[in-house]
CSV table of C-alpha atoms and ligand atoms in Angstrom, one decimal:
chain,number,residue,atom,x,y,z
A,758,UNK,CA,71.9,106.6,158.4
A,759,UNK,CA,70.9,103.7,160.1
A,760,UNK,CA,71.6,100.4,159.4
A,761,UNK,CA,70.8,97.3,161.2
A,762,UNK,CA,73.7,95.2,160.4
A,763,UNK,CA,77.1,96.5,158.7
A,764,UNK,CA,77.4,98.5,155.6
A,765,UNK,CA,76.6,96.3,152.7
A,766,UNK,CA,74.2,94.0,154.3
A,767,UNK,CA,72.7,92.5,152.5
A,768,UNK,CA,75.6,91.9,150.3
A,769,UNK,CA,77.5,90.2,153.0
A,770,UNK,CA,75.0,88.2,154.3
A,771,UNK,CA,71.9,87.5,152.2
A,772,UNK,CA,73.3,86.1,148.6
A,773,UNK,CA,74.7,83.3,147.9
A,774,UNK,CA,78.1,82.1,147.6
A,775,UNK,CA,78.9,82.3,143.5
A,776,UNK,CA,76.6,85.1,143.0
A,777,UNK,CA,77.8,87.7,140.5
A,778,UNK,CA,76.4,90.9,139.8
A,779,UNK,CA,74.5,90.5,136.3
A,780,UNK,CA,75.2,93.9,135.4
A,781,UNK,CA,79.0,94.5,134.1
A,782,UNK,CA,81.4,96.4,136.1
A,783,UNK,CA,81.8,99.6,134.0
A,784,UNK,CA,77.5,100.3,135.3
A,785,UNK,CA,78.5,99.7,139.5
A,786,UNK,CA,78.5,103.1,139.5
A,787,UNK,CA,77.7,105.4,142.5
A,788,UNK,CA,78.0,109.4,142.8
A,789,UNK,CA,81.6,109.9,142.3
A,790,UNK,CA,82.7,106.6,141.9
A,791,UNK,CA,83.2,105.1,138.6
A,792,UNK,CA,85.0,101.4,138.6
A,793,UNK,CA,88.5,101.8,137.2
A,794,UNK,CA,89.4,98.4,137.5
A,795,UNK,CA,91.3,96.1,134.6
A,796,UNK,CA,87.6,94.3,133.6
A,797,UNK,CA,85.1,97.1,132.4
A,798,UNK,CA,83.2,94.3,130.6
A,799,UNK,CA,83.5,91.2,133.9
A,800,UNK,CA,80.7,91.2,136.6
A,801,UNK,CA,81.8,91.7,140.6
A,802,UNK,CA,81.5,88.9,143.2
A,803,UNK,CA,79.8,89.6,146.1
A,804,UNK,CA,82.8,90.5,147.7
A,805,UNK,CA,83.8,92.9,145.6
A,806,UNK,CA,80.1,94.4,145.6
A,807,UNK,CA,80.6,94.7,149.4
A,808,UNK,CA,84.2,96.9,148.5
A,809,UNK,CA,82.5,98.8,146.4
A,810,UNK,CA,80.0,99.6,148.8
A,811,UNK,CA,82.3,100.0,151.7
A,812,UNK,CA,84.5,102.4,149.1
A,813,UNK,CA,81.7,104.9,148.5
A,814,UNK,CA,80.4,105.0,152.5
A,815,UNK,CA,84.4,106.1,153.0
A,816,UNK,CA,84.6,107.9,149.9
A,817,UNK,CA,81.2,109.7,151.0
A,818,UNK,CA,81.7,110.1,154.6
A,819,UNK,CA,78.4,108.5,155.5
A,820,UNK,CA,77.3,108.8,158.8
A,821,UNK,CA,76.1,105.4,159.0
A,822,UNK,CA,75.2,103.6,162.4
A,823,UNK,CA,75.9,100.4,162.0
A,824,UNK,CA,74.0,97.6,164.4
A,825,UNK,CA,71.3,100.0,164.9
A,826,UNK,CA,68.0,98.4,164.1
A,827,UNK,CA,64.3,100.6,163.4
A,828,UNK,CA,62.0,98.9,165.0
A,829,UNK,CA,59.4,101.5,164.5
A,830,UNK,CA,58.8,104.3,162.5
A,831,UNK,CA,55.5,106.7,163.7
A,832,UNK,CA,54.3,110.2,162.7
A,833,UNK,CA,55.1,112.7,165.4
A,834,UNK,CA,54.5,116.2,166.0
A,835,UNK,CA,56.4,118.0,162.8
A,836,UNK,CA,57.8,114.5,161.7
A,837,UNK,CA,58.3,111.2,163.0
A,838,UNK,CA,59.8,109.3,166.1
A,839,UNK,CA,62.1,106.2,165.0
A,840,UNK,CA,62.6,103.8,167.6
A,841,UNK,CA,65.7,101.4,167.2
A,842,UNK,CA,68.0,99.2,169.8
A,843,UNK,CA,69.9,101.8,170.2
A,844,UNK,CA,67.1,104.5,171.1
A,845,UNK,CA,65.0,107.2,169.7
A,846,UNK,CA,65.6,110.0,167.1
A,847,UNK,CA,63.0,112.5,166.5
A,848,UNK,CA,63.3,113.9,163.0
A,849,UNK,CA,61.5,116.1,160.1
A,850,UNK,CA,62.0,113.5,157.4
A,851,UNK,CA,62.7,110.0,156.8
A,852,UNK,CA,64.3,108.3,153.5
A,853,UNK,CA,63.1,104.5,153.8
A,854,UNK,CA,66.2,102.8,151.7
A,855,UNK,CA,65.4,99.2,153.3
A,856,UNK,CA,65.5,97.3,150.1
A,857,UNK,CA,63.1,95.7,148.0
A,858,UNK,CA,64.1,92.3,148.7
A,859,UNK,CA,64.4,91.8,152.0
A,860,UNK,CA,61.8,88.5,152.6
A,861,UNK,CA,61.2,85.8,150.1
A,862,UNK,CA,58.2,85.4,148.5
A,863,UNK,CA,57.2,81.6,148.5
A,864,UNK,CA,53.5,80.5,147.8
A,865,UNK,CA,51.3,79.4,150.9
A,866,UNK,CA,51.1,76.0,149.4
A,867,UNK,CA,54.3,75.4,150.6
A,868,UNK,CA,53.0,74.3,154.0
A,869,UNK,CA,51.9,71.2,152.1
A,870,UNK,CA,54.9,70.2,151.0
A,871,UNK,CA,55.8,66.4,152.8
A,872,UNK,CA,58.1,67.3,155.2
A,873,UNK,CA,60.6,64.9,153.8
A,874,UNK,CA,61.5,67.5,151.0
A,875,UNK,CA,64.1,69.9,152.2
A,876,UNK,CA,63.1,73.5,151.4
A,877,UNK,CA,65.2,76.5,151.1
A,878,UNK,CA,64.9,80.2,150.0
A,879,UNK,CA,68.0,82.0,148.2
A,880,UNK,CA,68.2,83.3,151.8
A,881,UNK,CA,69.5,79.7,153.4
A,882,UNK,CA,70.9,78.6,149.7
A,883,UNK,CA,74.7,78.9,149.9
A,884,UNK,CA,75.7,76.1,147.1
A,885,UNK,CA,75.0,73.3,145.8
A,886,UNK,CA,77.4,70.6,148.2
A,887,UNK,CA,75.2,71.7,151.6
A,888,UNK,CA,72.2,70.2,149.5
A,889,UNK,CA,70.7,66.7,150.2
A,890,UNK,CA,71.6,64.2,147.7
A,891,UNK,CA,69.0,64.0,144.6
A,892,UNK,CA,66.6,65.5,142.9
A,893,UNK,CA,66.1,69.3,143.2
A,894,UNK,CA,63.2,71.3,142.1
A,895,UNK,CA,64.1,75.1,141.5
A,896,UNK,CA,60.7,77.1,141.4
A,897,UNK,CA,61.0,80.2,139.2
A,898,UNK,CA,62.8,80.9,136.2
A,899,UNK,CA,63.8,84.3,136.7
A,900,UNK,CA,67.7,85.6,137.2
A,901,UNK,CA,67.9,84.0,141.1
A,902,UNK,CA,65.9,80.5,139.6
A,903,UNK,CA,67.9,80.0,136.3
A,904,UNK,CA,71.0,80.7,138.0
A,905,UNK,CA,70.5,78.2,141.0
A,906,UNK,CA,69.2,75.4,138.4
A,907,UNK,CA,72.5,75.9,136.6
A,908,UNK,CA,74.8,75.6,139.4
A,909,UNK,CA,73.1,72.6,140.7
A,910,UNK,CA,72.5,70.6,137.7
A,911,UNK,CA,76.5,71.0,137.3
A,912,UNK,CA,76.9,69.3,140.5
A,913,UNK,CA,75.5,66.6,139.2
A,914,UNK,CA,72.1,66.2,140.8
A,915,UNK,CA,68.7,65.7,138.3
A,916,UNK,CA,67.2,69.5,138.4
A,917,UNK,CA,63.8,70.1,137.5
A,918,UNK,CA,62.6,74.0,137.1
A,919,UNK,CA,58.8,75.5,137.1
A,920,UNK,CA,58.9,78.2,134.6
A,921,UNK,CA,56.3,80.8,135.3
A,922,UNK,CA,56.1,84.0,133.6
A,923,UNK,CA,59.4,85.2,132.6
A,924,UNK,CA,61.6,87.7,130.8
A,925,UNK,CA,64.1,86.1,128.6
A,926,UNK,CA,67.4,88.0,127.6
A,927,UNK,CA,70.5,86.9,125.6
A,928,UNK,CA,73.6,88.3,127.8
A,929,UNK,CA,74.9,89.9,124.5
A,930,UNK,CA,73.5,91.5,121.7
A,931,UNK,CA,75.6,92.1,118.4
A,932,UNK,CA,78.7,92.1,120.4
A,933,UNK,CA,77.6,93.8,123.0
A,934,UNK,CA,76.2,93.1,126.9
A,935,UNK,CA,72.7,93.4,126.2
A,936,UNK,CA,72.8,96.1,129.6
A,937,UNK,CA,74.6,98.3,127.5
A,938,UNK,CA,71.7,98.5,124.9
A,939,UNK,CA,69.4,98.6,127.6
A,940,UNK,CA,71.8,101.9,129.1
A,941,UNK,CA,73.1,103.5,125.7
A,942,UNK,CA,69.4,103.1,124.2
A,943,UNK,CA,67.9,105.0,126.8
A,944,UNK,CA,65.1,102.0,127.9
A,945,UNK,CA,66.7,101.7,131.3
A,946,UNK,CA,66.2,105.4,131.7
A,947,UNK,CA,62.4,105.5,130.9
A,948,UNK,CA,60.4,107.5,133.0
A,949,UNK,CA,57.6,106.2,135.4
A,950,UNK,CA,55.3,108.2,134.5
A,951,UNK,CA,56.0,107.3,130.8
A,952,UNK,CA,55.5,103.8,131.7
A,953,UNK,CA,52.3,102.9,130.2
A,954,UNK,CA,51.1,100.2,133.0
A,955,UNK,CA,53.6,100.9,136.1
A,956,UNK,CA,52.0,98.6,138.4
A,957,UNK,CA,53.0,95.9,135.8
A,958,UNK,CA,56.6,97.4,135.4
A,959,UNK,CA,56.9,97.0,138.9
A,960,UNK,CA,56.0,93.8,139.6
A,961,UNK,CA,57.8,92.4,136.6
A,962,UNK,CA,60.4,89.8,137.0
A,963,UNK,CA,64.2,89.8,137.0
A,964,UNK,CA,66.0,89.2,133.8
A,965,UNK,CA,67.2,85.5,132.9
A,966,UNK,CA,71.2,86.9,133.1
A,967,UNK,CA,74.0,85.7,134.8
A,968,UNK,CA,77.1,87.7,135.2
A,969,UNK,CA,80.3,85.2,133.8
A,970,UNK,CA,83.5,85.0,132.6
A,971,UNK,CA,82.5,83.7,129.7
A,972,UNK,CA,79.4,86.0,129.4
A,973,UNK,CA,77.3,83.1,128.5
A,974,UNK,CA,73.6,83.3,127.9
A,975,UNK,CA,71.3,81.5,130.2
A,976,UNK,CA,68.4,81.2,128.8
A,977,UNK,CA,65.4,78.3,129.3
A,978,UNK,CA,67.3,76.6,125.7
A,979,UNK,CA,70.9,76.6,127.6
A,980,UNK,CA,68.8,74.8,130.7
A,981,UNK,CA,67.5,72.3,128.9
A,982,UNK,CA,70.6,71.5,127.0
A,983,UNK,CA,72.1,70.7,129.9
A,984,UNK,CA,70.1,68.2,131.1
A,985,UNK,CA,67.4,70.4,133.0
A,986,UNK,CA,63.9,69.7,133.2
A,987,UNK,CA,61.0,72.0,132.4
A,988,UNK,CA,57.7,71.9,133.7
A,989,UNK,CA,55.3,74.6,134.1
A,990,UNK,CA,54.2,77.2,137.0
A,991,UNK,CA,53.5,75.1,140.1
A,992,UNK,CA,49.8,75.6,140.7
A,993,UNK,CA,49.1,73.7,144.0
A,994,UNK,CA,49.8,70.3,145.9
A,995,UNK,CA,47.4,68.0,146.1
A,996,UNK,CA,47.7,64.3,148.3
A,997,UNK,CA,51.6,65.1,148.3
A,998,UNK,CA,51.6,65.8,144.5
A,999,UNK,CA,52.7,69.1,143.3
A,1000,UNK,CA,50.5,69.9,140.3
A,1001,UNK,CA,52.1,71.9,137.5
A,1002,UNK,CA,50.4,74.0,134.9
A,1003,UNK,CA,50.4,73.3,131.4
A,1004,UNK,CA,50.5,75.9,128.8
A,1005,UNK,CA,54.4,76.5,128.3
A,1006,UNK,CA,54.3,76.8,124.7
A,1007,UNK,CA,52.7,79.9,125.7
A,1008,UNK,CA,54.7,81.6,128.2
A,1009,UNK,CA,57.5,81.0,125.9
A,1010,UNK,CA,56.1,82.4,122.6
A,1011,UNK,CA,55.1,85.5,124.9
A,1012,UNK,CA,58.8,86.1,126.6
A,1013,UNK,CA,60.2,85.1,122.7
A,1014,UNK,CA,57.8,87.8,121.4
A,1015,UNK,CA,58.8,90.3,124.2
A,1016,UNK,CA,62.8,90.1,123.6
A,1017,UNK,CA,62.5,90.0,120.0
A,1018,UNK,CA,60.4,93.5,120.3
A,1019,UNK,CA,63.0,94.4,123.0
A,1020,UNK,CA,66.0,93.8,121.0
A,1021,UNK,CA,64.0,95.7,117.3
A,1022,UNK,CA,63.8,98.6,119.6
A,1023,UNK,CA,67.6,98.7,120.0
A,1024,UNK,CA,68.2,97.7,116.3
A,1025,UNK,CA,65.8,101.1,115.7
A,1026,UNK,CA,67.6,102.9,117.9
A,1027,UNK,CA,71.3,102.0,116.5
A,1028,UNK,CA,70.0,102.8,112.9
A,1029,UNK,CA,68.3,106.3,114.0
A,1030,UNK,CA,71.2,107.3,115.6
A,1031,UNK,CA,73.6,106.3,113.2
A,1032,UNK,CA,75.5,103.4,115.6
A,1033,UNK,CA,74.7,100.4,113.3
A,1034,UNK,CA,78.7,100.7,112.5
A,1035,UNK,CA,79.8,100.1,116.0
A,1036,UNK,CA,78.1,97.1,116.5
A,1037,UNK,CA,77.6,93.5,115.2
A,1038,UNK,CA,75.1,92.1,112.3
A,1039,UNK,CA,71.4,92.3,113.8
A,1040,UNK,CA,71.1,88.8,115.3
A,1041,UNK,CA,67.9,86.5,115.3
A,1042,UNK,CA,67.6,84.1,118.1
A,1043,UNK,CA,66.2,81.0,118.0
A,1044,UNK,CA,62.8,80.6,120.1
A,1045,UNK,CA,62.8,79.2,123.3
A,1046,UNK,CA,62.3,74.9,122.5
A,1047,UNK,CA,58.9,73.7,124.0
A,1048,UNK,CA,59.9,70.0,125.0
A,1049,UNK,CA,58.0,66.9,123.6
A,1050,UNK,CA,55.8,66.0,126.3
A,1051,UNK,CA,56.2,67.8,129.9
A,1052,UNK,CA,54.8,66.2,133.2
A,1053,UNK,CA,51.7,67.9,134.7
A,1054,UNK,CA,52.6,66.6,138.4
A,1055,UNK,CA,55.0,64.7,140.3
A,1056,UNK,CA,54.9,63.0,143.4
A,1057,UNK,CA,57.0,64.6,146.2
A,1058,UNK,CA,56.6,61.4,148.6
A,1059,UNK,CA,58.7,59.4,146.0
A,1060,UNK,CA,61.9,60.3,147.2
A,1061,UNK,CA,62.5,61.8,143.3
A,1062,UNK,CA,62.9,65.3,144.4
A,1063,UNK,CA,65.1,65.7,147.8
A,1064,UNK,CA,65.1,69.4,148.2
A,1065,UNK,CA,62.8,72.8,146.5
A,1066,UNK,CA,64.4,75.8,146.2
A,1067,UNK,CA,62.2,78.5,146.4
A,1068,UNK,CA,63.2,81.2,143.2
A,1069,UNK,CA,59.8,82.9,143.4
A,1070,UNK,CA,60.6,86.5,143.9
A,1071,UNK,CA,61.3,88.6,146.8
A,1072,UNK,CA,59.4,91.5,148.8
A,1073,UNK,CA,60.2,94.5,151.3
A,1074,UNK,CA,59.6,94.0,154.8
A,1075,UNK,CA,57.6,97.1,156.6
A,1076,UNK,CA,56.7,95.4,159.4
A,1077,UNK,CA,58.9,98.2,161.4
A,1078,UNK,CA,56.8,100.9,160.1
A,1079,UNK,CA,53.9,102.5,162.0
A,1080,UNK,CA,52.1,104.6,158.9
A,1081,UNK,CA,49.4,103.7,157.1
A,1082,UNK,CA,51.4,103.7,153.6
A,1083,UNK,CA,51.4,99.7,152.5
A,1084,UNK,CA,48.8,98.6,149.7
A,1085,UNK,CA,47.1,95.8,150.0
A,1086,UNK,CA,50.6,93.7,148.5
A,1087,UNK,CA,52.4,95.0,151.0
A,1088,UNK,CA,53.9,97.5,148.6
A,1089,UNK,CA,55.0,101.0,149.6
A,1090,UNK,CA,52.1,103.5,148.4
A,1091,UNK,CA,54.6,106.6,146.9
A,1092,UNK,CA,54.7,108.8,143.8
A,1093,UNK,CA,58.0,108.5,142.3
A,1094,UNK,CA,59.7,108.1,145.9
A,1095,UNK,CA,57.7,110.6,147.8
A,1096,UNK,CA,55.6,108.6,150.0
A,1097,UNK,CA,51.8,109.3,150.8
A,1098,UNK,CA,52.6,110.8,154.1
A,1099,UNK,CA,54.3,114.3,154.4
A,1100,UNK,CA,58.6,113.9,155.1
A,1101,UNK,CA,58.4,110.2,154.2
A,1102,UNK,CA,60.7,109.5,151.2
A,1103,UNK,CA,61.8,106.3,149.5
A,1104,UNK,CA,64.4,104.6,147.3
A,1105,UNK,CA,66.1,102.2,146.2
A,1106,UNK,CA,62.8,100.0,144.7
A,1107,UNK,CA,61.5,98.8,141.5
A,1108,UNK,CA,61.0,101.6,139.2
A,1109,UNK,CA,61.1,104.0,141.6
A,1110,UNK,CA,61.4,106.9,139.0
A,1111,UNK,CA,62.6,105.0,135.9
A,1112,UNK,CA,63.2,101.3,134.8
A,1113,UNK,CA,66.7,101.5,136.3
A,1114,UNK,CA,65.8,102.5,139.9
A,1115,UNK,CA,66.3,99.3,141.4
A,1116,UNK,CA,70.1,98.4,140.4
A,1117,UNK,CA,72.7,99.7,141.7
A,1118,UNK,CA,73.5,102.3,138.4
A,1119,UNK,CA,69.4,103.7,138.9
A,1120,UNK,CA,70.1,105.5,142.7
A,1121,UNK,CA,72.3,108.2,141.5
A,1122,UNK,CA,69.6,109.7,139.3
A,1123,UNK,CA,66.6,108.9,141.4
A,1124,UNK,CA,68.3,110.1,145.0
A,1125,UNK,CA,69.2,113.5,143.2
A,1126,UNK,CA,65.8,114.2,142.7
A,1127,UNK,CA,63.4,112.5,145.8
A,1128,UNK,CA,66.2,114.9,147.9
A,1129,UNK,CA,65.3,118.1,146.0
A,1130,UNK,CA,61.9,117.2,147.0
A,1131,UNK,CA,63.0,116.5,150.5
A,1132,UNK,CA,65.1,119.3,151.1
A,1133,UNK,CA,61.6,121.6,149.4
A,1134,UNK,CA,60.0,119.9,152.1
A,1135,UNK,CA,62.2,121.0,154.8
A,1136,UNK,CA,62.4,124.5,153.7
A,1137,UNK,CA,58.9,124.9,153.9
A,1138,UNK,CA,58.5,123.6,157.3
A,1139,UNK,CA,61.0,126.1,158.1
B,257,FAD,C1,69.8,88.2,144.4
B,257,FAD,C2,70.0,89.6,144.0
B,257,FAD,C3,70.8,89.9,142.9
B,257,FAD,C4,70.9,91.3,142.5
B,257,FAD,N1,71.8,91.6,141.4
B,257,FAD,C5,72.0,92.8,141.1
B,257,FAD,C6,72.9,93.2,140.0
B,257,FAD,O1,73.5,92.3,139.4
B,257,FAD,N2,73.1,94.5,139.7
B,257,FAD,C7,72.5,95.5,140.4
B,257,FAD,O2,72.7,96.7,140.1
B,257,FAD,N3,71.6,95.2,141.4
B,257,FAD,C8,71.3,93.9,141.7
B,257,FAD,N4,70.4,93.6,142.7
B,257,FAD,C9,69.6,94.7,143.3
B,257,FAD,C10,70.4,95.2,144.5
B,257,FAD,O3,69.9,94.7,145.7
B,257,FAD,C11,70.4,96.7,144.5
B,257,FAD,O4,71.0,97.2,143.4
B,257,FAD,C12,71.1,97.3,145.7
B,257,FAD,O5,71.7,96.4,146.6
B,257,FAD,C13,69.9,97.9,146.5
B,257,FAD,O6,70.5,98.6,147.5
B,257,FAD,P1,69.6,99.2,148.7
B,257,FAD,O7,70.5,99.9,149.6
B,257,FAD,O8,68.5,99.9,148.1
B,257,FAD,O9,69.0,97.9,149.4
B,257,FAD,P2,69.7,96.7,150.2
B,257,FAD,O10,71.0,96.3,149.6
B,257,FAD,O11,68.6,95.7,150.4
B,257,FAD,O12,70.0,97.4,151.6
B,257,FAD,C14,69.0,97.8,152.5
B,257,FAD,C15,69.7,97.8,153.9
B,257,FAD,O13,68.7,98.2,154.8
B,257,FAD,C16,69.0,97.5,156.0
B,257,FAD,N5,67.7,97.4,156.8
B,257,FAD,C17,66.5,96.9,156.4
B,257,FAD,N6,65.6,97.0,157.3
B,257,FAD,C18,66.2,97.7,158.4
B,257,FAD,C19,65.7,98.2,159.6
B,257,FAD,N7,64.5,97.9,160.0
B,257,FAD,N8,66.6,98.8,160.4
B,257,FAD,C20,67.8,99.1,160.0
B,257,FAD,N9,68.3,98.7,158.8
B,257,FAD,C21,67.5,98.0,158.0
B,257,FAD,C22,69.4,96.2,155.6
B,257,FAD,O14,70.2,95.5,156.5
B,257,FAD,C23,70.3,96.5,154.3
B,257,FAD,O15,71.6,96.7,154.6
B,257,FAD,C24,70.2,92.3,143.2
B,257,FAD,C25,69.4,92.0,144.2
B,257,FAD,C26,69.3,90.6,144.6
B,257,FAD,C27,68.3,90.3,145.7
């Protein structure tokens, strides 16, 4: 196992500092190690991701080389040749486990922005005090975007957010976390090749969750009601402007429409299988507020807005590897893990052999079975 920096990564290094898992403790499960701790129901820091991950590489007996970075990966007779600082393997097979999220994804457009406007990714983002002072835009209103718009419109500064498409979620559902409707349900476990448009499921966006205490929903309504503005997807700049779309009566009525069909699917599912008695009164939410008049630009020279933060998504980095597998996106092309190229596996990325594959609860299930085909592989060779 080779790993360029230390076990956990990009748990140590690449988040930043208040992050909390958004999926409750009693789901950071890995093969044989269930959390025991005193909070089933809490979310870990980073920290204590970082533990848990440390735990099972113990716990496992991983043979994991730390500081060793691949620097290229290329067919070879009967397999491939890895190349890293620290030399060359030859081997039959290779699991890529890099991680989905290993660059962010910010828009080209971004080179237009003045150059008085500080910009960061959730890569450089550590909290709100190493910000300039001012006006912040957050772009994206997915998990990373409405968190970050939170934390710094607490800090005081005017926050405005561009809402693009995005999947809405309350963080409990009739008393419950709405991840263990998503888990006890079976929706998390769906198939990929039960998914009806995977391409879609795979490029869908992260829930609007964050993992508190208080297990508070933060949705676009809890935003606004605390001061945040919302303007639509950031479309371009133009002469220093950034020009917003309009339309967000739309995306909101879509994302309202998707959860409430998300959440009668679980209300189904508790009344087929007889659970309705464990749980709350079904709950209606109320839809997401359009705001009275939203601005269609805004001037980044001004001096209004001292800093973006980028929250548009993340993506995998291949650069390292020498085989003609990456689509046009830059995705991985691979059937449920096995990648186009005989011995070349993967894991670890989004819905990868069902919804779940890309949190930490979805690698049990998925590893189990892209090794069955690995070790078929091997025995053939043999
Ligand atoms: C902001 C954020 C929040 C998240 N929140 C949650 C959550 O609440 N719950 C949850 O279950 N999941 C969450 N996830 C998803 C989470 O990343 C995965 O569950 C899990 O960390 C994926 O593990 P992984 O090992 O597949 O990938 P990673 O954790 O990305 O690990 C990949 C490893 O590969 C190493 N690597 C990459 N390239 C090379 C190379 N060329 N040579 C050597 N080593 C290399 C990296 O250093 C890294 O350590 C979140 C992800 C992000 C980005």
């Amino acid at each position: 196992m080779l790993e360029r920096g230390e076990v956990a990564n990009s748990w140590r290094n690449e988040r930043w500092d208040s992050l909390r898992l958004l999926t409750p403790n009693w789901q950071s499960r890995l093969p044989g190690l269930r959390y025991e701790g005193p909070d089933p129901d809490g979310y870990m820091t980073t920290a204590e991701v970082t533990g848990l991950i440390e735990r099972f590489a113990v716990s496992s007996r991983a043979a994991v080389r730390t500081g060793t970075n691949v620097t290229s990966v290329r067919p070879a007779d009967q397999g491939y040749r890895v190349t890293a600082n620290q030399g060359e393997i030859r081997c039959r097979a290779v699991v890529i486990a890099s991680g989905a999220c290993n660059r962010p994804s910010v828009p080209q457009f971004s080179d237009s922005v003045p150059a008085s406007v500080e910009q960061l990714t959730p890569f450089d983002y550590r909290d709100p005090a190493k910000l300039p002072d001012g006006g912040v835009l957050v772009v994206g209103a997915s998990a990373t975007g409405v968190q970050l718009a939170a934390e710094i419109r607490r800090s005081g500064r005017p926050v405005t957010l561009s809402v693009g498409e995005h999947v809405r979620l309350p963080r409990t559902y009739r008393g419950r976390d709405v991840l263990w409707w998503m888990d006890a349900s079976g929706v998390w476990d769906q198939r990929y090749d039960e998914v009806d448009d995977l391409t879609r499921a795979r490029r869908l966006p992260s829930p609007q969750l964050v993992g508190t205490p208080e297990r508070a929903t933060l949705d676009l309504n809890a935003l606004a009601s605390m001061g945040v503005e919302l303007v639509g997807r950031w479309a371009a700049v133009r002469d220093g402007r950034a020009l917003f779309s309009g339309g967000l009566r739309n995306l909101f009525s879509l994302a309202d429409l998707k959860m409430r069909r998300l959440l009668d699917t679980f209300d189904e599912w508790a009344r087929t299988y007889g659970r309705d008695a464990e749980v709350g009164p079904v709950e209606r939410l109320a839809p997401t507020g359009v705001p009275s008049s939203t601005r269609l630009q805004l001037d980044l020279g001004s001096g209004e807005i001292r800093a973006i933060v980028w929250a548009t998504g993340f993506r995998p980095d291949y650069r390292w590897l020498d085989v003609p597998v990456i689509d046009a996106k830059g995705q991985l092309r691979h059937e449920g893990g096995v990648v186009d190229s005989p011995g070349l596996y993967a894991l670890g990325l989004p819905v990868l052999r069902r919804r779940r594959s890309t949190f930490i609860c979805g690698i049990e299930d998925d590893a189990r079975e892209v090794i069955d085909h690995l070790a078929r592989h091997l025995a053939i060779r043999r």
